[in-house]
Amino acid sequence: AIVAGCASSDPAVSANSAANSPANSPAGVGSKPAAVTLVTHNSFSVDPKVLADFEVANNLTVTVLAQDALANQLVLTKDNPLGDVSYGIDNTFASRAVQAGVFSPYTSPLLPMGSDKYAFDADNSLTAVDFGDVCVNVDHAWFSAKGLAEPTSLEDLIKPEYKNLLVGQSAATSSTGLAFLLATIGHSGVDGWQKYWTALKANGIKIEADWESSYNVDFSGSSGKGDRPLVVSYGSSPPAEAPPGAATAPTGIVAGTCFRQVEYVGVLAGAKNPQAAHKVVDFMLSPEFQAGLPQQMYVYPVDKATTLPADWVKFAQAPADTIALDPVLISKDRDVWIQDWSDLVEG
Amino acid sequence: MALRVDGVSVTYGPQVAVDDVTLEVSSGEILALLGPSGCGKSTLLRAIAGLEPVRHGVISYDATDLAAIPLHRRGFGLMFQDGMLFPQQNVGANVGYGLRVAGMNKADQRVRVLELLEVVGLGGFESRQVATLSGGQAQRVALARALAPTPRLMLLDEPLAALDKSLRESLLIDLGSILRTTGTSAIFVTHDQGEAFGIADSVALMNDGRIRQQGAPREVWDNPVDEWVARFVGYTSVLPASLLMPYLSDSELRTSVMQGGDTSQRMALRPNALRPDPAGLINALVQFVTLAPDHALVRVDVRGWGNMTVLVDADSAVAPGEHITLRLDSAGCALIP
Amino acid sequence: MALRVDGVSVTYGPQVAVDDVTLEVSSGEILALLGPSGCGKSTLLRAIAGLEPVRHGVISYDATDLAAIPLHRRGFGLMFQDGMLFPQQNVGANVGYGLRVAGMNKADQRVRVLELLEVVGLGGFESRQVATLSGGQAQRVALARALAPTPRLMLLDEPLAALDKSLRESLLIDLGSILRTTGTSAIFVTHDQGEAFGIADSVALMNDGRIRQQGAPREVWDNPVDEWVARFVGYTSVLPASLLMPYLSDSELRTSVMQGGDTSQRMALRPNALRPDPAGLINALVQFVTLAPDHALVRVDVRGWGNMTVLVDADSAVAPGEHITLRLDSAGCALIP
Amino acid sequence: MNDKPPLRAHPEDRVGKLLRRMGLVLAALIPLGIFAAFFFYPVVALVGRGLVGPGGGGPTGIDLTGFADVVGRPRFFKVAWFTLWQAAVSAGLSVLLGIPGAHLLYRRSFRGRSALRALVTIPFVLPTVVVGLAFRTLFASSGPLGSWGLDGTVWAILLAQVFLNYAVVVRTVGTTWAQLDQRPEEAAQALGASPTRAFLTITLPALGPAIAAAGTLVFLFCATSFGIMVVLGGGKFNSLETEIFRQTTQMLDLRTASVLSIVQILLVGTVLGIAARIRHRTESTLRLQSHVGAKPRVSAADWPVVLVTGVVVALLVAPMVTLLGRSLHTETGWGFGNFDALASTGDSQLLIVSGWTALGNSASAAAIAAALAITLGVLLSMVLARKPRQAAARRSLTVLDGFFMLPLGVSAATVGFGFLIALDKPPLDFRGSALLVPIAQAMVATPLVVRMILPVLRATDDRLRQAAGMLGASPVRVWLTVDLPIMSRALAGATAFAFAVALGEFGATSFVARPERITLPILIGRLISRPGAGNLGMACAAAIILAAVCAGAVFLVDRSVGARRGAAGIGAF
Ligand SMILES: Nc1ncnc2c1ncn2[C@@H]1O[C@H](COP(=O)(O)OP(=O)(O)OP(=O)(O)O)[C@@H](O)[C@H]1O
Ligand SMILES: Nc1ncnc2c1ncn2[C@@H]1O[C@H](COP(=O)(O)OP(=O)(O)OP(=O)(O)O)[C@@H](O)[C@H]1O
Ligand SMILES: Cc1ncc(C[n+]2csc(CCO)c2C)c(N)n1
Ligand SMILES: [Mg+2]
Ligand SMILES: [Mg+2]
């Protein structure tokens, strides 16, 4: 009751609060909007107008709960879930939550719009909404100034000419760090990645615990003007570095190093309002929501038909061949990998 | 009977600070409490105030056991030995504290505060910060603060100790008249026996946690119950009465010594018991002379008696090594039972 | 000349607490500083110790200006009026503080601490927490602490105020002999004129920030320089000398009054200046009697003179309303220049 | 005649006695209840999850094998030891540097003192991630102080922690020091002790409880610091806190996390116990005086203190200047573009609310949290300041004292997760409630309030209270007219501090803040985790705003307390 009460007082999120006139309410539902709670991560963002339209159209009040460490929270609270529907869990953590029985399957009628390509499982426990890549980013200016060719693959990164140029993150504490580890595992195989990392380490990779520090301080292509021209970051980072109106971004991605992260939405088992939860899933696959994803959250919409913003077209073409890893495999071995990685690289 | 302290003991851990004390202060009476440093005077006052838990015994006021009455409802005033002014309030606010608490109206408060400051000789000090007061000024503020709410029983712990003689004398008179006109009972601790004499209706002498003697000042001074009391109230020597008998001129005292009949009876002498007298029968050798503003004390050796102290006029010229003769003046003698 | 205070003033904001004071204390001399509450005694001591900035004037010791010497290097001992014991340290540690600072070895420290505690009558107290001391005990610890490092100049602010008479007397004797055997100069503030008389080589009377008179005790008592000093040292009335002349028997005093020749000359009288005498020529009406342990003060009215105080023996029976005759005793008289 | 009514035992005396007793019990029970509900219960619930049943799942009883497992790992000892020593060294350094600062800022007067006091308080509220980045920027080999070679070393961590906590020492020690009677120190000097020696032997022990309190706080902050450890530790330096975070969020290994949490609580508890002992041993009734005349002005003799403080302030200012530089640096040159961008919800649509709205959220949450923390802290201090005669009662107070410090020593992740699983049912159905943010903030601010007020209350001579009681003041009145004024200075300081803490709180808030009610630190955290100079610039601008608001609040409180000192005493005509 407290949740709903507070939510309805805030126009930014529950735009429907004032719009409960009979004219706006579908017949038979009654004038009072139903409440639905969306549990998501701290980076969740939606155009308030788009959300308001959705609420009015469906006579719903959406309460957004943004939480750190989403996967773990969902698992911990599965007996008395925080809300009805959750967005934001990704393929590195999804299977853990699904196995714990956090989600109740739902097949959206809008699936064919492209989401099926990233389907998590046959039951549709989760529905893919968007994806992004974690890639090595490169500072173009640095390489051209040095007259050195930019690396193009993971293999390049262990070559002597690229010694001491890369900064990454700890797989144990950072999600980009983990994604990059998974990329190397996808590339070198479950047996070969340790050899690759040994070489990477010998070639002077610098590891920070967090993305913020490595990108903002060590990377030469960011405003921090650090001394490393290669950084493990998001595929969507380069547009953010382009000054307004620039024709090219000062940074780019090393296409062969990308690991694809898919973000899902799912209906929480034990939802108080599953119907509304289903509507939220549908909403996230809707063209209106999908179109806002690049601007709002720096990710690619799963719906191929979505038109990307101009600077994305210019700077941030999604790499064609990304490294992918079976979520089930990830879920099974991730902890061991992290442990081994930690022993190998940090220990 | 206003205050009754009945078999009261107060202990600090193993140490007994107040030991089975019984005391009475009747309504309107002023009791002076005297005793050496550390004998338990402050502790007794604190116990009566309700600040120190009583180990044994009962303290009652108007026949009401005080144990059940919280200290702020007792209506007693207590002036601490070291003032304990509220550091964050100025002089006026300190003095007016009890009045504010009692809900007196502002204008009356002001009148009373100014009046009391005038009494203690601190007119014009009301807005001074207490940290800037001299020792004696702070003590006077504490006194004024304790007096302001006209408590039914005042407990004063050396209220005038830090003051010079003339101020002490004038304040003593004011204090006495304030207490008497308001019919306030009081117990006050003092080291100054003149002070005790000056305003007390009754004095209690305390030693080692116990009351050794209580009575009217004259009574106590003239008839100390034991050697300790005698010495404490200013008798400088105690000798077997038999030794002094031959020199006693006063018939009354002679008679009472005779009546006692007891050879172990002793007599206490003040410095004024021995007077230089060319016709005196007591031969003494002057050892040294201590001058005071208006008299001198001469330490003499009397064969068979030992060292004695003799009061002489300030201008009488005696010098160490001189032989003088003395007579015994019964005014300075007291028989110890 | 050990200490020289030369034209020193100390101010607190607009208030002048010490006003152009000049004082001298020669080596080994004990100076008693007397004055009413708030007159600036503690402030003067603090200024000499180096705790209060001097507004004007110079304080020097052995001809060295002290201005540049920080207080801890002056080698002066200071006993604060309210003890200022270190609350975190026990009695022994408090007393031994100055010894530790001076780097004395542990064993010697212990010996000296125990010795001093014995002197102040607190043997066995060395491991007591200071918060558990009685007022007088705390004061004695403070005294022992100040004495321990045998400073070259002791500044004592009412060292014996909180003590009973007999303890005060015995401590005064000990204090005097400690100071004299170590040749220590000292300034001590006291409210007890007997005390000042007892050990001081010299007394200084202070009022309103100024030194009104300095000299040997006898000298000051016998020859007060003005009416204020006279009253402060115990003269109870001041009258035109011409009024008293007829009753003066003492030739010396008569002569000096005559020599003065000045009709505006005044004479100060102590209570012992007027003595009940059946043959006396002064007629007085008894107003009231104040008893003290070994004497009585009688307030009388003498026609033309006003109220006078008369010292009588404790046992002489005079009652208010009675007419008595008095004679003038030159021992209690002083001519004011 | 005396017009007092006859003295009779009233029935209400009994009630009064009962009420007084109960009042104390209530004063203890209210905070106890709130802490139980919003701290202990959630933490126990979460830790319990990790220990009940295999893998923290099933209901098959308590499973303690995790301990052997976790404690058996060599990494465990490394991490535990590092946690302890780095926190101890940071606390030691902060105390060492903070004491001269407290002297200069609270015992001396000079122009701009209030401003300087506010300035040194700023670092405390800066989000740790921002601080971490500022230090890395300074120390990175390409940075202004790169030549010092501190990047990636433990020194960077220690310095950043001192940077954050200098104000804790300065303020906690300073507020006590400001009221300390200097005459015992004078007495020591009169006995031949040099000023240094007098300070070391007399003043320092008198400040002991305050120093111990400050040291304890800094130790706790550093033992549980997360942002600094992550940003500056670079994964090489791991503390129990980062390890717990890693186990809960990356490994989803609740069992290990629980074991680590328990270890953390035990270690922290042990240190708290030791600190409480030190505090107790050094505690004594001090002569505290409010409203003494003006403090002496800085003089030539103060040069060592001025020197040390000058160096420290320079070190404090350097990272702040870095931040300021970043906030003013935009893609189009120098200017206030980042601040303007904050005012809108941003081009990126990243911000659901504008910087100003977030600031408003922060301020209102912090105000509620500060009010709550002050209320609870004062209630607790009243109880803890008592000096009962019975040894048993004294011991239980000591335990209680340590108990309420625990919120500072428990991982924010543990508390945050605990909230989620524990506060999900009526009457504690608080998940997602807007009140949860200030409550969470109050849980960490309350111990701070207690630590700042308690030394002053404990040092107050009981006889002052007794004097008031003898003048007829009821216990409540005694408290209002004696205790309250005496602690007013510390209380004002604590209020400013509690507000600052709440303003800057990130850990627990990040678990419970609702998107539309996000606070400025959360907003900063979000901005900083995005690429692009604009976002970083906006994050720095937001941090500057946070700093300015904090400094402003602290400045105002300091000034208002300072101004009151000159006025006539409380209750004067
Ligand atoms: N810090 C201060 N600020 C302002 N006035 C002060 C301060 N300290 C003392 N005074 C005033 O200066 C005068 C002298 O004070 P001092 O303490 O020297 O007096 P004293 O002679 O020692 O008196 P007492 O015998 O009462 O101790 C007093 O009137 C006192 O009120
Ligand atoms: N808190 C305490 N703990 C232990 N002993 C104490 C405590 N308070 C006082 N005492 C001791 O109890 C005895 C009586 O102390 P009290 O203060 O009553 O003495 P007093 O008669 O007032 O002495 P003074 O004239 O010196 O003030 C003293 O020996 C003192 O040391
Ligand atoms: C090393 C270290 N890290 C963080 C903070 C910031 N901080 C401010 S208040 C508070 C208490 C709980 O939020 C904390 C931890 C600090 N001072 N020291
Ligand atoms: Mg006493
Ligand atoms: Mg004085």
Short mmCIF file of C-alpha atoms and ligand atoms in Angstrom, two decimals, chain B residues 134-136, chain C residues 38 40-43 81 157-158 189 191, ligand 5:
data_model
loop_
_atom_site.label_atom_id
_atom_site.label_comp_id
_atom_site.label_asym_id
_atom_site.label_seq_id
_atom_site.Cartn_x
_atom_site.Cartn_y
_atom_site.Cartn_z
CA SER B 134 36.93 35.92 40.69
CA GLY B 135 36.86 33.11 43.24
CA GLY B 136 35.02 35.10 45.88
CA GLY C 38 37.59 40.72 43.16
CA GLY C 40 42.76 41.51 41.37
CA LYS C 41 44.87 39.25 43.57
CA SER C 42 44.53 36.12 41.46
CA THR C 43 45.04 38.14 38.32
CA GLN C 81 42.65 29.17 43.94
CA ASP C 157 46.35 31.56 45.83
CA GLU C 158 44.56 31.02 49.14
CA VAL C 189 47.02 35.31 48.80
CA HIS C 191 41.88 36.27 53.55
MG MG E 5 41.12 35.05 43.47
#
